[in-house]
Tab-separated table of C-alpha atoms and ligand atoms in Angstrom:
chain	number	residue	atom	x	y	z
A	1	UNK	CA	81.682	126.056	113.564
A	2	UNK	CA	85.068	126.246	115.307
A	3	UNK	CA	85.145	122.440	115.411
A	4	UNK	CA	84.574	122.252	111.619
A	5	UNK	CA	87.416	124.715	111.047
A	6	UNK	CA	89.711	122.775	113.370
A	7	UNK	CA	88.873	119.470	111.647
A	8	UNK	CA	89.544	120.960	108.200
A	9	UNK	CA	92.909	122.279	109.364
A	10	UNK	CA	93.803	118.834	110.695
A	11	UNK	CA	92.702	117.233	107.395
A	12	UNK	CA	94.890	119.653	105.403
A	13	UNK	CA	97.850	118.981	107.719
A	14	UNK	CA	97.446	115.199	107.307
A	15	UNK	CA	97.087	115.445	103.520
A	16	UNK	CA	100.279	117.513	103.314
A	17	UNK	CA	102.227	114.714	104.990
A	18	UNK	CA	101.120	111.882	102.695
A	19	UNK	CA	104.038	111.252	100.333
A	20	UNK	CA	103.020	111.429	96.705
A	21	UNK	CA	104.980	110.621	93.597
A	22	UNK	CA	105.198	113.146	90.794
A	23	UNK	CA	103.280	112.201	87.687
A	24	UNK	CA	105.509	110.941	84.855
A	25	UNK	CA	105.234	114.276	83.045
A	26	UNK	CA	106.800	116.090	85.959
A	27	UNK	CA	109.351	113.425	86.832
A	28	UNK	CA	112.791	114.704	87.692
A	29	UNK	CA	116.069	112.802	87.570
A	30	UNK	CA	117.205	112.409	91.171
A	31	UNK	CA	120.317	110.408	90.362
A	32	UNK	CA	122.121	109.260	87.253
A	33	UNK	CA	125.445	107.677	86.583
A	34	UNK	CA	127.285	106.282	83.582
A	35	UNK	CA	130.674	104.599	83.593
A	36	UNK	CA	132.413	103.161	80.586
A	37	UNK	CA	135.570	101.105	80.648
A	38	UNK	CA	137.485	99.232	77.990
A	39	UNK	CA	135.201	96.197	77.879
A	40	UNK	CA	132.392	97.092	80.256
A	41	UNK	CA	129.873	99.749	81.120
A	42	UNK	CA	127.470	100.571	83.887
A	43	UNK	CA	124.596	102.986	84.170
A	44	UNK	CA	121.844	103.814	86.584
A	45	UNK	CA	119.202	106.409	87.177
A	46	UNK	CA	116.416	107.105	89.620
A	47	UNK	CA	113.475	109.440	89.034
A	48	UNK	CA	111.138	111.326	91.333
A	49	UNK	CA	108.186	109.244	90.093
A	50	UNK	CA	109.703	106.062	91.533
A	51	UNK	CA	111.150	104.702	88.270
A	52	UNK	CA	114.709	103.446	88.467
A	53	UNK	CA	116.980	101.373	86.232
A	54	UNK	CA	120.475	99.986	86.657
A	55	UNK	CA	122.388	97.994	84.087
A	56	UNK	CA	125.893	96.721	83.529
A	57	UNK	CA	127.393	95.026	80.546
A	58	UNK	CA	130.586	93.155	79.857
A	59	UNK	CA	132.149	92.191	76.540
A	60	UNK	CA	133.330	88.579	76.671
A	61	UNK	CA	136.258	87.306	74.612
A	62	UNK	CA	137.168	90.662	73.109
A	63	UNK	CA	138.527	90.391	69.589
A	64	UNK	CA	137.888	86.678	69.361
A	65	UNK	CA	135.492	84.722	67.216
A	66	UNK	CA	133.133	84.087	70.163
A	67	UNK	CA	133.074	87.732	71.305
A	68	UNK	CA	129.707	88.509	72.923
A	69	UNK	CA	128.052	90.854	75.369
A	70	UNK	CA	126.648	89.849	78.782
A	71	UNK	CA	124.217	92.270	80.372
A	72	UNK	CA	122.478	92.287	83.718
A	73	UNK	CA	120.256	94.833	85.298
A	74	UNK	CA	117.211	95.737	87.257
A	75	UNK	CA	114.409	98.225	86.841
A	76	UNK	CA	111.360	99.072	88.882
A	77	UNK	CA	108.427	101.409	88.988
A	78	UNK	CA	105.476	102.168	91.222
A	79	UNK	CA	102.176	101.271	89.571
A	80	UNK	CA	98.964	103.317	89.851
A	81	UNK	CA	97.966	100.734	92.491
A	82	UNK	CA	100.880	101.919	94.681
A	83	UNK	CA	102.684	98.602	94.282
A	84	UNK	CA	106.375	98.513	93.348
A	85	UNK	CA	107.086	96.206	90.406
A	86	UNK	CA	110.644	95.068	89.865
A	87	UNK	CA	112.296	93.259	86.983
A	88	UNK	CA	115.760	91.802	87.507
A	89	UNK	CA	117.212	90.527	84.257
A	90	UNK	CA	120.145	89.103	82.424
A	91	UNK	CA	120.629	89.369	78.682
A	92	UNK	CA	123.195	87.662	76.569
A	93	UNK	CA	123.670	84.573	74.490
A	94	UNK	CA	120.564	83.014	76.130
A	95	UNK	CA	118.390	86.030	75.291
A	96	UNK	CA	116.566	88.308	77.709
A	97	UNK	CA	115.747	86.578	81.009
A	98	UNK	CA	113.507	88.613	83.302
A	99	UNK	CA	112.770	87.770	86.917
A	100	UNK	CA	109.641	89.668	87.900
A	101	UNK	CA	108.621	90.505	91.439
A	102	UNK	CA	106.191	92.881	93.053
A	103	UNK	CA	105.490	94.427	96.413
A	104	UNK	CA	102.510	93.349	98.530
A	105	UNK	CA	99.004	93.761	97.107
A	106	UNK	CA	100.099	93.726	93.493
A	107	UNK	CA	97.634	93.844	90.630
A	108	UNK	CA	99.292	91.263	88.355
A	109	UNK	CA	97.885	87.757	88.935
A	110	UNK	CA	100.547	85.086	89.643
A	111	UNK	CA	99.680	83.144	86.437
A	112	UNK	CA	100.448	86.198	84.312
A	113	UNK	CA	103.666	86.919	86.215
A	114	UNK	CA	104.654	83.295	85.556
A	115	UNK	CA	103.971	83.513	81.833
A	116	UNK	CA	105.879	86.831	81.545
A	117	UNK	CA	108.906	85.201	83.144
A	118	UNK	CA	108.769	82.535	80.408
B	201	NAG	C1	130.183	84.195	75.080
B	201	NAG	O1	131.186	84.286	76.046
B	201	NAG	C2	131.127	83.277	77.020
B	201	NAG	C3	132.129	83.585	78.124
B	201	NAG	O2	133.452	83.519	77.656
B	201	NAG	C4	131.379	81.930	76.361
B	201	NAG	O3	131.305	80.884	77.319
B	201	NAG	C5	130.319	81.708	75.284
B	201	NAG	O4	130.589	80.532	74.577
B	201	NAG	C6	130.283	82.881	74.312
B	201	NAG	N1	129.093	82.746	73.462
B	201	NAG	C7	129.142	82.703	72.140
B	201	NAG	C8	127.804	82.591	71.452
B	201	NAG	O5	130.177	82.735	71.517
């Protein structure tokens, strides 16, 4: 009986040390930043559920006929499978160009990752 009690206490102690992410509903903002300048901006945030996003944009050729916006950024999240998925991207005159990567053991088959990347 004492052994059972001891084992349960050990199990509780181990469970308490396993890091867990908050569910999306309870996610808290751990960090956020926004900077705006004359022709550029930057923002980033990180949440307690493992979601993060950073982006910066720059206005090319301000006031000229070929004025356009160049954007680059990166976002990632931890899937229900525990794998971190990350999308690095650029967006601008060539459209949205994602570069998708994932941590080890990911659930997205390589063919699908390839087709998502265009
Ligand atoms: C956008 O700006 C870049 C950098 O100056 C320039 O090379 C490009 O031609 C511009 N694109 C358009 C569609 O005007």
